[in-house]
PDB file of C-alpha atoms and ligand atoms in Angstrom:
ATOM      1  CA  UNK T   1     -11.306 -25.839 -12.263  1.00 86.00           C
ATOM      2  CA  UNK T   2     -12.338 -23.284  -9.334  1.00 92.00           C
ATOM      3  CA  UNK T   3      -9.640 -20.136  -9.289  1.00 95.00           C
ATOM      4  CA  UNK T   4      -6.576 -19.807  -7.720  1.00 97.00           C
ATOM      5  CA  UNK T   5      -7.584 -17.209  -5.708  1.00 97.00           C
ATOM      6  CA  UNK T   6     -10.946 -15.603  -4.993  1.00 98.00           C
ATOM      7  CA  UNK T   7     -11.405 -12.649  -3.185  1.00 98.00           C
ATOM      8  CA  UNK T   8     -15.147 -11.808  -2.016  1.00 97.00           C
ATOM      9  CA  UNK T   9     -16.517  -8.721  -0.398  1.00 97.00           C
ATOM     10  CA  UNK T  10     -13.421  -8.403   1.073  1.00 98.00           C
ATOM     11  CA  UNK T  11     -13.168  -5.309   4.189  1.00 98.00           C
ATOM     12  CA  UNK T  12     -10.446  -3.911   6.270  1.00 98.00           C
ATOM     13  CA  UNK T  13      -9.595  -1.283   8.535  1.00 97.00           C
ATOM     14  CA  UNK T  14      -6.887   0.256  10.356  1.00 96.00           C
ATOM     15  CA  UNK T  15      -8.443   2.458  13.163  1.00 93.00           C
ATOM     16  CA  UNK T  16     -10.910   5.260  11.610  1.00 92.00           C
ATOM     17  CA  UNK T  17      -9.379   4.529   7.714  1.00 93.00           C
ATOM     18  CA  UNK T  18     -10.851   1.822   5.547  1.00 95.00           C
ATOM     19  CA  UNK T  19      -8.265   0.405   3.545  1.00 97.00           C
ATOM     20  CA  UNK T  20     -10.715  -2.251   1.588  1.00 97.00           C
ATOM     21  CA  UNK T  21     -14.013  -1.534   1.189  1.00 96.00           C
ATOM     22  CA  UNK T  22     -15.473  -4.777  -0.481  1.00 95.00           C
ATOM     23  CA  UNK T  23     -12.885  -6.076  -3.050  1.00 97.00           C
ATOM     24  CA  UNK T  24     -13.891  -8.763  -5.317  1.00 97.00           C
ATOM     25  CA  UNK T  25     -11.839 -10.199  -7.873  1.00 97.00           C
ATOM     26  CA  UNK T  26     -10.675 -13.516  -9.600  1.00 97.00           C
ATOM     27  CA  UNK T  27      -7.217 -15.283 -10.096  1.00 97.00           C
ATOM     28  CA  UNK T  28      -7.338 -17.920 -12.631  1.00 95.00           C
ATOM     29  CA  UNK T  29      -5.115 -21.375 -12.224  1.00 95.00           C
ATOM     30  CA  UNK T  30      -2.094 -20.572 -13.803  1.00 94.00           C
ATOM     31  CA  UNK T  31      -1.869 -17.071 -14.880  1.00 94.00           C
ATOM     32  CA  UNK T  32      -0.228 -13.840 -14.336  1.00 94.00           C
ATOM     33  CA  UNK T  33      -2.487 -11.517 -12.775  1.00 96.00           C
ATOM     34  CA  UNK T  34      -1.283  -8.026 -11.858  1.00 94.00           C
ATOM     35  CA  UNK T  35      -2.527  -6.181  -9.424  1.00 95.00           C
ATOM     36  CA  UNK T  36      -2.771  -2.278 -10.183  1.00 93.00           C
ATOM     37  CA  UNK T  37      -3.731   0.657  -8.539  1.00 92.00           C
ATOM     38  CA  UNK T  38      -2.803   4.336  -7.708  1.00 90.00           C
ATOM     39  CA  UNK T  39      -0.784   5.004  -4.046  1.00 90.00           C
ATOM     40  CA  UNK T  40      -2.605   3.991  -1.013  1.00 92.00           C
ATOM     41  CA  UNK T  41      -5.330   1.918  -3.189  1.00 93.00           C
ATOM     42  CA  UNK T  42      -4.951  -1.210  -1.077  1.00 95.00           C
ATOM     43  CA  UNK T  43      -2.926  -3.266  -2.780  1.00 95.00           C
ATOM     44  CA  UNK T  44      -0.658  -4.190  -0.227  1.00 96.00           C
ATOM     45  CA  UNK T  45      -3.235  -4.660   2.201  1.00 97.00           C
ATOM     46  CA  UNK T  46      -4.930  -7.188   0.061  1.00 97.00           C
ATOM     47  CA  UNK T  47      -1.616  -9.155  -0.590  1.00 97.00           C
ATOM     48  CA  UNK T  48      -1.431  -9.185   2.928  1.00 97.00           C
ATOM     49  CA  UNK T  49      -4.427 -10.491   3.416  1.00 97.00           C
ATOM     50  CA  UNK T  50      -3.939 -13.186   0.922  1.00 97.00           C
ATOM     51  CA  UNK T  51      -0.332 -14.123   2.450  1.00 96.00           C
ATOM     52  CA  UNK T  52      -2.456 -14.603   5.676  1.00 95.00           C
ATOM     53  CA  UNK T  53       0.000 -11.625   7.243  1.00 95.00           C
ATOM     54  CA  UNK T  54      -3.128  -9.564   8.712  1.00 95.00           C
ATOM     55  CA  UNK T  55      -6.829 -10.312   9.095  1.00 95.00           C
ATOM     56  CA  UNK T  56      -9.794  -8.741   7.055  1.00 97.00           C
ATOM     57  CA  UNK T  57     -12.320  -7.560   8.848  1.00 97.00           C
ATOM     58  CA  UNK T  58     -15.215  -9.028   6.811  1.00 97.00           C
ATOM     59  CA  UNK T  59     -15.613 -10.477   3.434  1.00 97.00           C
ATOM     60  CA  UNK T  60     -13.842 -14.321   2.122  1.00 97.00           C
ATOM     61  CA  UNK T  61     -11.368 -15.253   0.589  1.00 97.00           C
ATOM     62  CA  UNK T  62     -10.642 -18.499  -1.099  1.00 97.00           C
ATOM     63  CA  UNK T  63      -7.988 -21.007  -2.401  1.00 97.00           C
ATOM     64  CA  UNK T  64      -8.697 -23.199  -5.614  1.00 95.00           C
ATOM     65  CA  UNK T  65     -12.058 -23.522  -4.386  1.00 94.00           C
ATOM     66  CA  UNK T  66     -11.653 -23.942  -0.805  1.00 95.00           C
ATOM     67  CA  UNK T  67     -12.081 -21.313   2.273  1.00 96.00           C
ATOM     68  CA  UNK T  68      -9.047 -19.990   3.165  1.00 95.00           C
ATOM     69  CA  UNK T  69      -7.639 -21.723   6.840  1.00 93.00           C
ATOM     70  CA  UNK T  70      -4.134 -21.260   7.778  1.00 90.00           C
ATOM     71  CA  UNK T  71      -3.426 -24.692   6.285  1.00 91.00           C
ATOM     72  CA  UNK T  72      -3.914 -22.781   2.898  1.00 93.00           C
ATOM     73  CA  UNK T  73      -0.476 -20.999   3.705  1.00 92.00           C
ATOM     74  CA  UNK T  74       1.198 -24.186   3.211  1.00 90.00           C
ATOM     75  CA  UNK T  75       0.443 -23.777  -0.406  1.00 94.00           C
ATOM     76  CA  UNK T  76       1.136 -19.996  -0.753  1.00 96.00           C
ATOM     77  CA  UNK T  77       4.474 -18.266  -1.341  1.00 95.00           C
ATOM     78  CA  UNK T  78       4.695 -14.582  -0.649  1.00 95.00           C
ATOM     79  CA  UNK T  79       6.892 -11.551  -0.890  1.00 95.00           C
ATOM     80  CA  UNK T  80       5.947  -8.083   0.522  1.00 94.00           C
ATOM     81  CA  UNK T  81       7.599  -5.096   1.784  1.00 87.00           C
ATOM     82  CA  UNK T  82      10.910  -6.582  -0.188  1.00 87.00           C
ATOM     83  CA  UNK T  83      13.117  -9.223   0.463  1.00 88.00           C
ATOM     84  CA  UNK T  84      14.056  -9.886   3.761  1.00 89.00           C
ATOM     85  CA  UNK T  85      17.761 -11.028   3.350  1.00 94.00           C
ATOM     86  CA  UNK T  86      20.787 -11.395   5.738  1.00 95.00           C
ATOM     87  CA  UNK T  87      23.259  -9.456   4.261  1.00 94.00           C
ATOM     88  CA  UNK T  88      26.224 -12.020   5.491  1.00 95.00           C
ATOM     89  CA  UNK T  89      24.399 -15.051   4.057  1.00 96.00           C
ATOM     90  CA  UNK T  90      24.732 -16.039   0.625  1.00 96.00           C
ATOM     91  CA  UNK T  91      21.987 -17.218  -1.787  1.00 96.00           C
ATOM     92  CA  UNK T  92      22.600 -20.848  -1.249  1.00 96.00           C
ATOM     93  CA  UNK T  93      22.516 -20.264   2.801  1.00 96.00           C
ATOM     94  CA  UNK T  94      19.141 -18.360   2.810  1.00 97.00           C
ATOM     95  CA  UNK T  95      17.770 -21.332   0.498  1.00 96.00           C
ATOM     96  CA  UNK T  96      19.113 -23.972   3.294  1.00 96.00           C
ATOM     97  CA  UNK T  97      17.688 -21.827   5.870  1.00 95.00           C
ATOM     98  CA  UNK T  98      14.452 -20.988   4.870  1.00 95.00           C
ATOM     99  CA  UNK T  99      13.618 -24.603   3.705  1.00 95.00           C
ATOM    100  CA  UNK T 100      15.004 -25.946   7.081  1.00 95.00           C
ATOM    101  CA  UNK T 101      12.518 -23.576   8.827  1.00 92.00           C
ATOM    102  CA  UNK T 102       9.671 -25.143   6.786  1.00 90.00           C
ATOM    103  CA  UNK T 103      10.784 -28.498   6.770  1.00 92.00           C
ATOM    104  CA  UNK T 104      11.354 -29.390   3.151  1.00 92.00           C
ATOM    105  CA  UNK T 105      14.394 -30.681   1.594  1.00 93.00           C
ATOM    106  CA  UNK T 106      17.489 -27.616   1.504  1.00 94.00           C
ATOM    107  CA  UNK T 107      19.070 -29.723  -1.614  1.00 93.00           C
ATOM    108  CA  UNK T 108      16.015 -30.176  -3.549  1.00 90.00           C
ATOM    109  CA  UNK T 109      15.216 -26.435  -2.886  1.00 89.00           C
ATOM    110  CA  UNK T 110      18.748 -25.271  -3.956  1.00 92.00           C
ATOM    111  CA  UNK T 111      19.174 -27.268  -6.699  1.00 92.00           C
ATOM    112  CA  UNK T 112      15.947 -25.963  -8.344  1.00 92.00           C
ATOM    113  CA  UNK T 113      15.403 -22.572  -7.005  1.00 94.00           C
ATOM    114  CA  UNK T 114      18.448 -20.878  -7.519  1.00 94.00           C
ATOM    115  CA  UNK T 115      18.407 -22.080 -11.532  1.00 93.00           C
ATOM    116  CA  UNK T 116      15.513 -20.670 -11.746  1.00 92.00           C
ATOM    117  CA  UNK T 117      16.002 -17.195 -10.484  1.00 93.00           C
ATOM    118  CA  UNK T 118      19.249 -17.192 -11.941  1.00 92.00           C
ATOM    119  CA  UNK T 119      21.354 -17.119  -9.162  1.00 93.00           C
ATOM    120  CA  UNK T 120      23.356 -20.639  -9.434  1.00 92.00           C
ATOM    121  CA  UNK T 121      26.648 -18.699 -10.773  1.00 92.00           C
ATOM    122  CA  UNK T 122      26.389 -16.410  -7.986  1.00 93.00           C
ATOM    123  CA  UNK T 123      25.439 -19.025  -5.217  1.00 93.00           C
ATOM    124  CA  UNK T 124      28.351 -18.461  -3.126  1.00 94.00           C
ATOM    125  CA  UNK T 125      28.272 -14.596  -2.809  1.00 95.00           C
ATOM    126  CA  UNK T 126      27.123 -12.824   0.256  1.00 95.00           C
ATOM    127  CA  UNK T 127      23.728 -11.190  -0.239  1.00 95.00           C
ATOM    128  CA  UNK T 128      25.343  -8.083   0.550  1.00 94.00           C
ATOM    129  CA  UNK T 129      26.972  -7.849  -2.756  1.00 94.00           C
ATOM    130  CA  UNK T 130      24.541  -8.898  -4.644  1.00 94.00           C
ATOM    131  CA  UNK T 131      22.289  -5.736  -7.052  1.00 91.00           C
ATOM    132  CA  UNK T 132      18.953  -5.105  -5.949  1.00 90.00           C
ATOM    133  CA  UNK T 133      17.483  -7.192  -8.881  1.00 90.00           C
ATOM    134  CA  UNK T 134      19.675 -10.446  -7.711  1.00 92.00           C
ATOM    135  CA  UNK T 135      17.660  -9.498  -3.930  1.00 93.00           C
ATOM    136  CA  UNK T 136      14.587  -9.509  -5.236  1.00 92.00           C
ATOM    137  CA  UNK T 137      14.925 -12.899  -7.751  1.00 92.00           C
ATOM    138  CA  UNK T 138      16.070 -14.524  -4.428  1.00 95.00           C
ATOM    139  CA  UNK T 139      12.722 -13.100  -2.398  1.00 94.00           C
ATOM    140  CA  UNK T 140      10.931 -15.060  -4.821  1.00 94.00           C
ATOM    141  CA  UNK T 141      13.304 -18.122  -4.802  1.00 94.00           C
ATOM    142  CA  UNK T 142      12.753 -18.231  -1.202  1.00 95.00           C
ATOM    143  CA  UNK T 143       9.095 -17.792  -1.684  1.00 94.00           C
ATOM    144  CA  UNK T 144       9.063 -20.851  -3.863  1.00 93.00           C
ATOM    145  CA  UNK T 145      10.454 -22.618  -0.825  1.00 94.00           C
ATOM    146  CA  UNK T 146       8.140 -25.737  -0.921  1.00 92.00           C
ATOM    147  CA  UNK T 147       6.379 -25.312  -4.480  1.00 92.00           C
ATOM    148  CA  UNK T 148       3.737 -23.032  -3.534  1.00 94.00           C
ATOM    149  CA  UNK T 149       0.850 -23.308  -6.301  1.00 95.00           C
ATOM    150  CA  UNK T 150      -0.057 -19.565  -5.622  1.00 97.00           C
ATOM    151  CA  UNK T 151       2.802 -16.879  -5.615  1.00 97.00           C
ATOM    152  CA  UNK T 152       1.954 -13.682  -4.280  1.00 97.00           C
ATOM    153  CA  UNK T 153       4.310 -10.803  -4.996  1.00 95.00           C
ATOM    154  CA  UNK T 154       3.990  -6.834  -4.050  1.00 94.00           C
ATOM    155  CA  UNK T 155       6.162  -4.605  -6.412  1.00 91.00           C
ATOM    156  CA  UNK T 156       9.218  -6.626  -7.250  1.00 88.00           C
ATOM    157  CA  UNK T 157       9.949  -4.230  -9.881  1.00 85.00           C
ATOM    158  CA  UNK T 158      10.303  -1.738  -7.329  1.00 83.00           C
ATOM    159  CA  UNK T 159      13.374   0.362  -7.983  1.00 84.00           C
ATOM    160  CA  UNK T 160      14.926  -1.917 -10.691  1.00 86.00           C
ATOM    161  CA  UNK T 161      16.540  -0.376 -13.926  1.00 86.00           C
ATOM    162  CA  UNK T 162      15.412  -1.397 -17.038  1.00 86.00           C
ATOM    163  CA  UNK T 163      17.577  -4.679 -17.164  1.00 87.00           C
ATOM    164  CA  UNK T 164      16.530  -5.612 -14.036  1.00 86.00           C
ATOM    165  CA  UNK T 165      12.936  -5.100 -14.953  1.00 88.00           C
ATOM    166  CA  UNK T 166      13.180  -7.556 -18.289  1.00 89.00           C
ATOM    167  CA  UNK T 167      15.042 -10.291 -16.218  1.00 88.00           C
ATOM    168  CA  UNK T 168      12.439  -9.861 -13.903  1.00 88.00           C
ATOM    169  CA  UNK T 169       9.400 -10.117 -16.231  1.00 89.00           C
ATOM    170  CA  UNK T 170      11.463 -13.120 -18.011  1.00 91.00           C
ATOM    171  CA  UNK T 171      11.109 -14.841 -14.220  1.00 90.00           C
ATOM    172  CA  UNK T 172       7.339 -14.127 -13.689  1.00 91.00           C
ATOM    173  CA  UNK T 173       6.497 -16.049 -17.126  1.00 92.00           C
ATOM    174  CA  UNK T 174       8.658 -18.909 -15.865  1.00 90.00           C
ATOM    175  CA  UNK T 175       7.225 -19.052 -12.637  1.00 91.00           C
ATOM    176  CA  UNK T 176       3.714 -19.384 -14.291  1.00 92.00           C
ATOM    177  CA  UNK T 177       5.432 -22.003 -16.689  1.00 91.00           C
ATOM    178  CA  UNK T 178       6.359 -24.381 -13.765  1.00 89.00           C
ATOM    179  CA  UNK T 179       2.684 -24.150 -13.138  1.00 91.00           C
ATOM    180  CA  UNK T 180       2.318 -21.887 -10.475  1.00 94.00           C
ATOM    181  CA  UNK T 181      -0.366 -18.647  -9.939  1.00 96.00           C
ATOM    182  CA  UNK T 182       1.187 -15.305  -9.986  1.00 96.00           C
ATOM    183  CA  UNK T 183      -0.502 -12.416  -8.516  1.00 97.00           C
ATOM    184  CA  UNK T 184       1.548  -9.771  -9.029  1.00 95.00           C
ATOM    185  CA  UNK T 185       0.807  -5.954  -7.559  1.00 94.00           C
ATOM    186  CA  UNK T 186       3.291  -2.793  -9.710  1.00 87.00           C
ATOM    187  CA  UNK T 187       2.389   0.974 -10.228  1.00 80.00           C
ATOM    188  CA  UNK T 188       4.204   0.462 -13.513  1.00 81.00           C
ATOM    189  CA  UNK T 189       1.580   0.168 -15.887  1.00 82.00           C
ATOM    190  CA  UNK T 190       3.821  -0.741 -19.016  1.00 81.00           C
ATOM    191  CA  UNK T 191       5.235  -3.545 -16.729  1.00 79.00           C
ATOM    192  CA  UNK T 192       2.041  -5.206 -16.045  1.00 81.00           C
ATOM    193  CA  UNK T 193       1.222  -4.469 -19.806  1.00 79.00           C
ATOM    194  CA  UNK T 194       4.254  -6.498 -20.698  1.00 82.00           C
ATOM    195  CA  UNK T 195       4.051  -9.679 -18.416  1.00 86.00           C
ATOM    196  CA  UNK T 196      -0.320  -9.640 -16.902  1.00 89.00           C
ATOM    197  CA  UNK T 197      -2.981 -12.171 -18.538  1.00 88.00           C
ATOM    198  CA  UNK T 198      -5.233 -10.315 -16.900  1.00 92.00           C
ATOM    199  CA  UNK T 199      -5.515  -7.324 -14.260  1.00 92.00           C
ATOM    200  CA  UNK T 200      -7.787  -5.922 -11.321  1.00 94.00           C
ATOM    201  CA  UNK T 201      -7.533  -2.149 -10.472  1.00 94.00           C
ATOM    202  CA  UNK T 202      -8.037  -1.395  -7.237  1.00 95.00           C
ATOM    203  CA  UNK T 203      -8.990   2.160  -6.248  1.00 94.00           C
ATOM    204  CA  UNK T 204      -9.485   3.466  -3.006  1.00 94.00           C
ATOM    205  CA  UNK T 205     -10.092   0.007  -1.319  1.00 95.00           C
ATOM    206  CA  UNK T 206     -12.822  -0.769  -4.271  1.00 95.00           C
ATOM    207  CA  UNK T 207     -12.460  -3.409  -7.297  1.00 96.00           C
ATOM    208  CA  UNK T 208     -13.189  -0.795 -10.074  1.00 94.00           C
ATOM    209  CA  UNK T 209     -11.690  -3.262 -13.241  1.00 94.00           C
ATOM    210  CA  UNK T 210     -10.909  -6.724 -13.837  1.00 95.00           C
ATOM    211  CA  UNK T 211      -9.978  -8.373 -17.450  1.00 93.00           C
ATOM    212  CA  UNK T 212      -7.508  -8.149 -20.156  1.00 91.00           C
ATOM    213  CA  UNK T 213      -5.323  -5.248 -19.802  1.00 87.00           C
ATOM    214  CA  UNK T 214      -6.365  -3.953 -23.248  1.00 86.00           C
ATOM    215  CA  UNK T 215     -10.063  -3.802 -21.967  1.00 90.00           C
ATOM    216  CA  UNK T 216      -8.453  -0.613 -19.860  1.00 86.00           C
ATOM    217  CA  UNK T 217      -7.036   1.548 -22.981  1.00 84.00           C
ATOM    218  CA  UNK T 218      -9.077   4.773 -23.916  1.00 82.00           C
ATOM    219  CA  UNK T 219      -8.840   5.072 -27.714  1.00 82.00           C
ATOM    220  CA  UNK T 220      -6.015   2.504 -27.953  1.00 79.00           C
ATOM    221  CA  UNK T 221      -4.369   4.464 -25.163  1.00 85.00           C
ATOM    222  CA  UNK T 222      -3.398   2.401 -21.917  1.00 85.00           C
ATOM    223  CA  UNK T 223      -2.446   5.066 -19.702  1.00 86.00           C
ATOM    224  CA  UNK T 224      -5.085   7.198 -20.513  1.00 88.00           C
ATOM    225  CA  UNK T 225      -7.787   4.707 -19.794  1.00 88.00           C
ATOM    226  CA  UNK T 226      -6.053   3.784 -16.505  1.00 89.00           C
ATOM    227  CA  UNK T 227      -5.507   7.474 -15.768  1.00 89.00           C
ATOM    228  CA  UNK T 228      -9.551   8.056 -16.374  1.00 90.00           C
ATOM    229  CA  UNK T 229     -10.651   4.955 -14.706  1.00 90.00           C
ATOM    230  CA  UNK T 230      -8.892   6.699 -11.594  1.00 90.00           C
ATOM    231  CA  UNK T 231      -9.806   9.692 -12.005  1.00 89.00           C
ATOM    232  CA  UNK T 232     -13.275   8.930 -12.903  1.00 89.00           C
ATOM    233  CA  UNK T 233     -13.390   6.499  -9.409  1.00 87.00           C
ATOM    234  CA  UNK T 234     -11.768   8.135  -6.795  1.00 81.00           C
ATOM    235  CA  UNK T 235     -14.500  10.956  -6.218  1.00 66.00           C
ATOM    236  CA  UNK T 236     -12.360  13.930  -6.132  1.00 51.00           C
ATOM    237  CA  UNK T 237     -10.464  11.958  -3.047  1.00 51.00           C
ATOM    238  CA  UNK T 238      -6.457  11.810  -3.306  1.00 46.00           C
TER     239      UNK T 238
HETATM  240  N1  LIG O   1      -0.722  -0.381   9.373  1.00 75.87           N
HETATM  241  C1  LIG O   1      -1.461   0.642   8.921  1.00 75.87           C
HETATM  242  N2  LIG O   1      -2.024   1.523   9.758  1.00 75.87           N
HETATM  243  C2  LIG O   1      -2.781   2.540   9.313  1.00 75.87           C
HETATM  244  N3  LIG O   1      -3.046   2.780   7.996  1.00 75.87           N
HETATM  245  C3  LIG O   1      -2.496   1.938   7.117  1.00 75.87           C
HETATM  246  C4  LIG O   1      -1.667   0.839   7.521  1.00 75.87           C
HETATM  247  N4  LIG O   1      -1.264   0.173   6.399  1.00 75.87           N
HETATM  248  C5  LIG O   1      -1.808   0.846   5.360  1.00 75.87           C
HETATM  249  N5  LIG O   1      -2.538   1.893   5.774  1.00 75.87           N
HETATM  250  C6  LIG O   1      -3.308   2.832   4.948  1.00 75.87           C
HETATM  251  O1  LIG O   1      -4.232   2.052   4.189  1.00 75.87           O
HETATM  252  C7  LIG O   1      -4.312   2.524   2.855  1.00 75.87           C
HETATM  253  C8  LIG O   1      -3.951   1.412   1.896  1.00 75.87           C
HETATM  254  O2  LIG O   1      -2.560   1.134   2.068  1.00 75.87           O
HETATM  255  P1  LIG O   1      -1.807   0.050   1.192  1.00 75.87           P
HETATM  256  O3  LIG O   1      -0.393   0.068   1.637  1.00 75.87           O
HETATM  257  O4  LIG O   1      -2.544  -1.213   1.248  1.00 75.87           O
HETATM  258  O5  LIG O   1      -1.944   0.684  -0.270  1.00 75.87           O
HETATM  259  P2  LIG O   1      -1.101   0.427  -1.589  1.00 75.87           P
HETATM  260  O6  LIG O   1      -2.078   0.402  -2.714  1.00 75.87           O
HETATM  261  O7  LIG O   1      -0.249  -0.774  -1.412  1.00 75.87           O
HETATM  262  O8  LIG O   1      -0.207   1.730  -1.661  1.00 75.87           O
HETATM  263  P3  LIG O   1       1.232   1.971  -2.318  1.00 75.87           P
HETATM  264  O9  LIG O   1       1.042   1.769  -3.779  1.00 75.87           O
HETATM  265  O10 LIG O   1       1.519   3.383  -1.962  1.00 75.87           O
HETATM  266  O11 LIG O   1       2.165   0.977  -1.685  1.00 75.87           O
HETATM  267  C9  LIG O   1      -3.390   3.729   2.771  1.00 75.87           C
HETATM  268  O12 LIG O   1      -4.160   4.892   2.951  1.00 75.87           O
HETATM  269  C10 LIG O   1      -2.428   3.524   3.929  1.00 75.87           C
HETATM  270  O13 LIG O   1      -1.956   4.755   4.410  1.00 75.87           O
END
């Protein structure tokens, strides 16, 4: 089976600052692979990329096994720079919404997307009220909008207390469950630790690890192999 998502060579940048400089990596069918690397790396440029929201400058990227067109997007679900949410809407609206703008079925999207984030006992509350884990759970209902095989997802943990982390990590393995590809980009290393099958570490713009998480640890130390593989890659550059 050819990979969810592969990423070749891949450049970009903005004006005189190269954000990618030849990323490579691999996103099996089916797992959770989390995307980490220190401020400014390039993560969410390559998400970007990948969500088909900006245009690399050279390099390929491809979905299970085909070159990525914008008909690809039909089969990608994305959330970056947070969830975009009308704060007078409720959960249920937004669903209707966004599945009316991409012509699928509102009910069918409802009825299983708000289950799944855990939202159908809050359906009818505007978005407003709602904490900003119960924001981000419905980013990614609304990026399930249509059953996207490949979910791609920058920092959801973002700003979420511990609770808020767990319910999230509890909807990541889920997601995967229903069959789905999560690619998943978080600074938080023990998050990753705790939901990844496998991880890429990006350092300024450059694929410098991919594998198991535990191929990263230093002595049986995680951070302190992450914090070396940084250190060790970034050439004195911050
Ligand atoms: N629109 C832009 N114009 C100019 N420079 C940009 C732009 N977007 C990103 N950059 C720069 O490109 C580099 C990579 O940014 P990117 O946001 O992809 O990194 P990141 O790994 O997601 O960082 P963080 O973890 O801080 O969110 C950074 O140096 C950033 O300042």
């Amino acid at each position: 089976m050819p990979p969810a998502l592969r990423v070749s060579a891949l450049t970009k940048t903005y004006g005189s600052h190269t954000a990618l400089q030849g990323v490579d990596l691999e996103v099996t069918e089916g797992e959770v692979y989390g995307l980490l690397g220190p401020n400014g790396a390039g993560k969410t440029t390559l998400m970007k990329a990948v969500a088909g929201l900006l245009r690399p400058d050279s390099g390929t990227l491809e979905i299970a096994g085909r070159p990525f067109t914008r008909d690809s997007l039909r089969g990608i679900g994305a959330l970056i720079d947070g969830p975009g949410l009308w704060p007078r809407m409720n959960a249920r609206q937004h669903l209707r919404a966004h599945a009316l703008l991409r012509g699928v079925d509102p009910d069918h999207a409802v009825e299983h997307l708000l289950p799944l984030v855990g939202l159908d006992q809050v359906a009818d509350r505007r978005a407003s009220a709602y904490s900003l884990g119960m924001r981000w759970r419905l980013g990614i209902a609304i990026a399930m909008i249509g059953s996207p095989r490949l979910l791609v997802l920058d920092e959801p943990t973002n700003g979420l207390d511990p609770i808020g982390m767990r319910d999230m990590r509890a909807l990541l393995r889920k997601v995967a469950e229903t069959g789905a590809t999560v690619f998943v980009s978080s600074h938080q290393l023990d998050q990753i630790a705790r939901t990844c099958d496998r991880v890429g570490v990006i350092v300024h713009g450059r694929t410098r690890y991919e594998g198991p998480l535990s191929g990263l640890a230093e002595d049986g130390d995680l951070e302190e192999g992450f914090f070396s593989l940084v250190e060790r890659t970034s050439s004195g550059v911050r």
